[in-house]
Amino acid sequence: MTLNIYEDYQTLSQATADAIVKVIKTNPEAVICLPSGDTPRLTCELFVKQVIEERSDLSHITFIGLDEWVGIPPDNEGSCHYFFQHELFQYLSLSKQQVYLFNGLSNDLETECAKMNTVVSEKGRIDLMVVGIGMNGHIGFNEPGVSFGTYSHVTDLDATTTIVGQKYFKSEMPLQKGITLGLKHLSEAKEVLLIANGAKKAGIIKKTVEGEVTNCIPASIMQTHANGFIMIDKEAASLLDKVSS
Ligand code: PGA
């Protein structure tokens, strides 16, 4: 694992967007997994700007969405579908065959998981997986207590997630379950970037980077990834003992 600390949210987001563009330039058939949430919003904006300016060819990439709330319709502004549609897809001409998102409204969520696992295994790998980190150390909806050996799964949401998750919705939403890629996908991904910004993430970043590797803090799995990068701004790094940049 490598720790990269950036001056601020802007430079962190630019570095993340650059990294995504670099993977696509190196491998036009790259399989890219991105998260939704507040953290990746500026990364998406800068990524879109760059691919439009550079007229990058995205016609052979595969895009995978990290997770989705169960039971939340895609046109709800708090859904991951909505995020990807508004931050990425409306600007990029990706075909339907290139995009794989979990359907959180499916009445057969196990099949949804199996379908996503098949996509990844048939592609052979995820080339670049960008993830955020929750206040409880979750990655996607890999909640505290999750097995590191799990692929896609449906899970009950941790209490922290159901409370913090309200920030994405206009009115209070009953959030109970999520569907997500698993940490086994993360450990098998060629490259992983975990991004975080702001002082509110400093405590969980300290546990993730300097604490023991434990499924109580799912993001601590990053310590074991040879090609894993923790990319954070100075505020999120503010509680770390050993700081490198
Ligand atoms: P955030 O969410 O980017 O909105 O902070 C991160 C997460 O819960 O994974």
Short mmCIF file of C-alpha atoms and ligand atoms in Angstrom, two decimals:
data_model
loop_
_atom_site.label_atom_id
_atom_site.label_comp_id
_atom_site.label_asym_id
_atom_site.label_seq_id
_atom_site.Cartn_x
_atom_site.Cartn_y
_atom_site.Cartn_z
CA MET A 1 0.00 0.00 0.00
CA THR A 2 1.19 3.50 -0.79
CA LEU A 3 0.02 6.62 1.00
CA ASN A 4 -0.26 9.80 -1.07
CA ILE A 5 -1.17 13.06 0.63
CA TYR A 6 -2.39 16.04 -1.38
CA GLU A 7 -2.64 19.69 -0.51
CA ASP A 8 -6.42 19.84 -0.81
CA TYR A 9 -9.55 18.26 -2.29
CA GLN A 10 -8.90 19.84 -5.69
CA THR A 11 -5.41 18.37 -6.13
CA LEU A 12 -6.52 15.01 -4.72
CA SER A 13 -9.38 14.91 -7.21
CA GLN A 14 -7.15 15.95 -10.10
CA ALA A 15 -4.64 13.21 -9.26
CA THR A 16 -7.46 10.65 -9.11
CA ALA A 17 -8.90 11.79 -12.45
CA ASP A 18 -5.40 11.68 -13.97
CA ALA A 19 -4.93 8.13 -12.72
CA ILE A 20 -8.18 6.98 -14.32
CA VAL A 21 -7.27 8.63 -17.63
CA LYS A 22 -3.81 7.05 -17.51
CA VAL A 23 -5.25 3.55 -17.09
CA ILE A 24 -7.61 4.09 -20.03
CA LYS A 25 -4.79 5.43 -22.23
CA THR A 26 -2.57 2.48 -21.36
CA ASN A 27 -5.35 -0.02 -21.85
CA PRO A 28 -8.33 1.10 -23.97
CA GLU A 29 -10.16 -2.07 -22.89
CA ALA A 30 -9.75 -1.35 -19.20
CA VAL A 31 -12.35 -2.45 -16.67
CA ILE A 32 -12.92 0.50 -14.35
CA CYS A 33 -14.95 0.48 -11.15
CA LEU A 34 -15.94 3.81 -9.62
CA PRO A 35 -17.80 4.74 -6.44
CA SER A 36 -20.54 7.27 -5.91
CA GLY A 37 -20.70 9.65 -2.96
CA ASP A 38 -19.49 13.13 -2.12
CA THR A 39 -15.78 12.32 -2.32
CA PRO A 40 -15.63 11.25 -6.00
CA ARG A 41 -17.84 14.09 -7.26
CA LEU A 42 -14.97 16.39 -8.26
CA THR A 43 -12.92 13.46 -9.58
CA CYS A 44 -15.80 12.66 -11.94
CA GLU A 45 -16.06 16.29 -13.05
CA LEU A 46 -12.33 16.54 -13.77
CA PHE A 47 -12.28 13.14 -15.46
CA VAL A 48 -15.14 14.14 -17.76
CA LYS A 49 -13.42 17.46 -18.55
CA GLN A 50 -10.17 15.70 -19.42
CA VAL A 51 -11.68 13.02 -21.65
CA ILE A 52 -13.72 15.62 -23.52
CA GLU A 53 -10.71 17.93 -23.99
CA GLU A 54 -8.44 15.09 -25.04
CA ARG A 55 -11.16 13.30 -27.01
CA SER A 56 -10.21 10.08 -25.27
CA ASP A 57 -11.62 6.92 -26.78
CA LEU A 58 -13.83 5.27 -24.17
CA SER A 59 -15.59 2.99 -26.61
CA HIS A 60 -13.89 -0.18 -25.36
CA ILE A 61 -13.77 0.39 -21.62
CA THR A 62 -16.06 -1.40 -19.23
CA PHE A 63 -17.59 0.62 -16.42
CA ILE A 64 -18.75 -0.98 -13.17
CA GLY A 65 -20.58 0.81 -10.37
CA LEU A 66 -19.32 -0.16 -6.92
CA ASP A 67 -22.63 -0.47 -5.12
CA GLU A 68 -26.29 0.54 -4.79
CA TRP A 69 -28.89 1.04 -2.08
CA VAL A 70 -31.47 -1.75 -2.10
CA GLY A 71 -35.00 -0.50 -2.76
CA ILE A 72 -34.06 2.99 -3.95
CA PRO A 73 -35.21 3.77 -7.51
CA PRO A 74 -32.57 4.87 -10.04
CA ASP A 75 -34.22 8.25 -10.53
CA ASN A 76 -33.98 9.09 -6.82
CA GLU A 77 -31.27 11.73 -6.40
CA GLY A 78 -29.62 9.72 -3.60
CA SER A 79 -29.18 6.53 -5.63
CA CYS A 80 -25.84 5.49 -7.06
CA HIS A 81 -27.51 5.17 -10.47
CA TYR A 82 -28.48 8.82 -10.30
CA PHE A 83 -24.96 9.84 -9.34
CA PHE A 84 -23.36 7.99 -12.25
CA GLN A 85 -25.98 9.25 -14.68
CA HIS A 86 -25.53 12.89 -13.65
CA GLU A 87 -21.80 12.98 -12.96
CA LEU A 88 -20.61 10.74 -15.81
CA PHE A 89 -22.96 9.13 -18.28
CA GLN A 90 -24.76 12.27 -19.44
CA TYR A 91 -21.39 13.58 -20.66
CA LEU A 92 -19.79 10.37 -21.94
CA SER A 93 -21.09 8.35 -24.84
CA LEU A 94 -20.88 4.90 -23.33
CA SER A 95 -23.08 2.17 -24.79
CA LYS A 96 -25.36 0.10 -22.56
CA GLN A 97 -23.13 -2.92 -23.14
CA GLN A 98 -20.23 -1.12 -21.49
CA VAL A 99 -21.95 -0.24 -18.23
CA TYR A 100 -22.75 -2.55 -15.34
CA LEU A 101 -24.65 -1.21 -12.33
CA PHE A 102 -26.40 -3.19 -9.61
CA ASN A 103 -30.19 -3.06 -9.87
CA GLY A 104 -31.21 -2.33 -6.30
CA LEU A 105 -34.88 -2.80 -7.21
CA SER A 106 -34.44 -6.37 -8.44
CA ASN A 107 -36.64 -8.93 -6.74
CA ASP A 108 -33.78 -11.40 -7.14
CA LEU A 109 -30.78 -9.69 -5.61
CA GLU A 110 -28.78 -12.91 -5.43
CA THR A 111 -28.98 -13.13 -9.21
CA GLU A 112 -27.89 -9.48 -9.41
CA CYS A 113 -24.79 -10.41 -7.41
CA ALA A 114 -24.13 -13.49 -9.52
CA LYS A 115 -24.47 -11.42 -12.73
CA MET A 116 -21.93 -8.89 -11.50
CA ASN A 117 -19.52 -11.62 -10.40
CA THR A 118 -19.81 -13.16 -13.86
CA VAL A 119 -19.07 -9.83 -15.54
CA VAL A 120 -15.88 -9.43 -13.54
CA SER A 121 -14.76 -13.03 -13.94
CA GLU A 122 -15.45 -13.02 -17.69
CA LYS A 123 -13.51 -9.78 -18.11
CA GLY A 124 -10.77 -11.47 -16.11
CA ARG A 125 -10.05 -8.63 -13.70
CA ILE A 126 -10.88 -5.09 -12.59
CA ASP A 127 -8.02 -2.95 -13.86
CA LEU A 128 -8.72 0.05 -11.68
CA MET A 129 -11.01 0.20 -8.68
CA VAL A 130 -11.58 3.62 -7.12
CA VAL A 131 -13.35 3.54 -3.75
CA GLY A 132 -14.32 5.95 -1.01
CA ILE A 133 -14.38 5.22 2.69
CA GLY A 134 -17.32 5.51 5.06
CA MET A 135 -17.14 7.00 8.54
CA ASN A 136 -17.22 3.42 9.87
CA GLY A 137 -14.43 2.25 7.52
CA HIS A 138 -16.73 0.61 5.00
CA ILE A 139 -15.84 0.32 1.33
CA GLY A 140 -18.88 0.27 -0.91
CA PHE A 141 -21.32 -1.58 1.34
CA ASN A 142 -18.67 -3.84 2.78
CA GLU A 143 -19.72 -3.04 6.32
CA PRO A 144 -17.77 -3.73 9.53
CA GLY A 145 -17.65 -7.48 10.13
CA VAL A 146 -17.67 -8.39 6.42
CA SER A 147 -15.48 -11.26 5.29
CA PHE A 148 -12.46 -10.23 3.22
CA GLY A 149 -13.15 -13.28 1.06
CA THR A 150 -16.55 -12.14 -0.25
CA TYR A 151 -17.47 -11.18 -3.81
CA SER A 152 -20.73 -9.34 -4.59
CA HIS A 153 -23.29 -9.55 -1.84
CA VAL A 154 -26.36 -8.02 -0.27
CA THR A 155 -25.94 -6.78 3.26
CA ASP A 156 -27.78 -5.19 6.14
CA LEU A 157 -26.46 -1.69 6.54
CA ASP A 158 -24.49 -0.67 9.58
CA ALA A 159 -26.20 1.93 11.80
CA THR A 160 -23.59 4.54 10.85
CA THR A 161 -24.30 4.01 7.16
CA THR A 162 -28.06 4.41 7.59
CA ILE A 163 -27.55 7.68 9.46
CA VAL A 164 -24.72 9.18 7.37
CA GLY A 165 -26.43 8.02 4.16
CA GLN A 166 -29.32 10.43 4.75
CA LYS A 167 -27.09 13.23 3.42
CA TYR A 168 -27.66 12.01 -0.15
CA PHE A 169 -31.46 12.28 0.04
CA LYS A 170 -33.83 15.24 -0.04
CA SER A 171 -36.15 13.70 2.56
CA GLU A 172 -35.55 11.07 5.19
CA MET A 173 -35.15 7.64 3.61
CA PRO A 174 -35.43 4.25 5.27
CA LEU A 175 -32.08 2.69 4.35
CA GLN A 176 -31.75 -0.95 5.32
CA LYS A 177 -29.77 -2.93 2.81
CA GLY A 178 -27.12 -2.44 0.20
CA ILE A 179 -25.73 -4.44 -2.72
CA THR A 180 -22.04 -4.18 -3.41
CA LEU A 181 -18.92 -5.58 -4.98
CA GLY A 182 -16.92 -7.48 -2.38
CA LEU A 183 -13.52 -7.07 -0.81
CA LYS A 184 -12.35 -10.13 -2.73
CA HIS A 185 -12.93 -8.06 -5.87
CA LEU A 186 -10.81 -5.34 -4.30
CA SER A 187 -7.96 -7.63 -3.37
CA GLU A 188 -7.99 -9.12 -6.88
CA ALA A 189 -8.15 -5.73 -8.66
CA LYS A 190 -4.97 -4.77 -10.47
CA GLU A 191 -4.88 -1.31 -8.89
CA VAL A 192 -7.00 0.26 -6.15
CA LEU A 193 -7.29 3.92 -5.18
CA LEU A 194 -9.00 4.73 -1.89
CA ILE A 195 -9.82 8.44 -1.80
CA ALA A 196 -10.82 10.55 1.20
CA ASN A 197 -10.88 14.22 2.05
CA GLY A 198 -11.73 16.45 4.97
CA ALA A 199 -11.08 16.47 8.71
CA LYS A 200 -14.16 14.34 9.39
CA LYS A 201 -12.40 11.38 7.75
CA ALA A 202 -9.12 11.84 9.71
CA GLY A 203 -10.07 9.41 12.51
CA ILE A 204 -11.11 6.56 10.25
CA ILE A 205 -8.13 7.15 7.96
CA LYS A 206 -5.81 6.80 10.95
CA LYS A 207 -7.39 3.45 11.86
CA THR A 208 -7.28 2.33 8.22
CA VAL A 209 -3.63 3.23 7.67
CA GLU A 210 -2.04 2.74 11.08
CA GLY A 211 -4.36 0.30 12.84
CA GLU A 212 -4.40 -3.47 12.55
CA VAL A 213 -5.81 -5.16 9.48
CA THR A 214 -9.24 -6.23 10.66
CA ASN A 215 -12.70 -6.71 9.22
CA CYS A 216 -13.97 -4.36 11.95
CA ILE A 217 -12.42 -1.65 9.72
CA PRO A 218 -13.01 -3.10 6.24
CA ALA A 219 -10.84 -0.42 4.57
CA SER A 220 -7.81 -1.72 6.49
CA ILE A 221 -7.65 -4.41 3.79
CA MET A 222 -5.90 -1.71 1.74
CA GLN A 223 -2.75 -2.32 3.80
CA THR A 224 -2.49 -5.75 2.20
CA HIS A 225 -2.86 -4.62 -1.44
CA ALA A 226 0.48 -4.45 -3.26
CA ASN A 227 -0.92 -1.96 -5.75
CA GLY A 228 -3.22 -0.11 -3.40
CA PHE A 229 -3.01 3.66 -2.99
CA ILE A 230 -4.58 5.66 -0.19
CA MET A 231 -5.03 9.12 -1.67
CA ILE A 232 -6.07 11.75 0.85
CA ASP A 233 -5.92 15.46 1.41
CA LYS A 234 -4.01 17.07 4.27
CA GLU A 235 -7.10 17.37 6.44
CA ALA A 236 -7.88 13.66 6.19
CA ALA A 237 -4.19 12.96 6.98
CA SER A 238 -4.11 15.28 9.96
CA LEU A 239 -4.16 12.53 12.63
CA LEU A 240 -1.55 10.27 11.07
CA ASP A 241 1.69 9.70 13.00
CA LYS A 242 3.90 8.82 10.08
CA VAL A 243 3.25 11.21 7.27
CA SER A 244 4.84 10.93 3.86
CA SER A 245 3.79 12.76 0.73
P1 PGA B 1 -18.69 10.01 0.86
O1 PGA B 1 -19.03 8.48 1.11
O2 PGA B 1 -17.77 10.07 -0.31
O3 PGA B 1 -20.02 10.65 0.59
O4 PGA B 1 -18.03 10.51 2.12
C1 PGA B 1 -18.02 7.56 1.24
C2 PGA B 1 -18.55 6.19 1.51
O5 PGA B 1 -19.46 6.04 2.35
O6 PGA B 1 -18.04 5.25 0.91
#
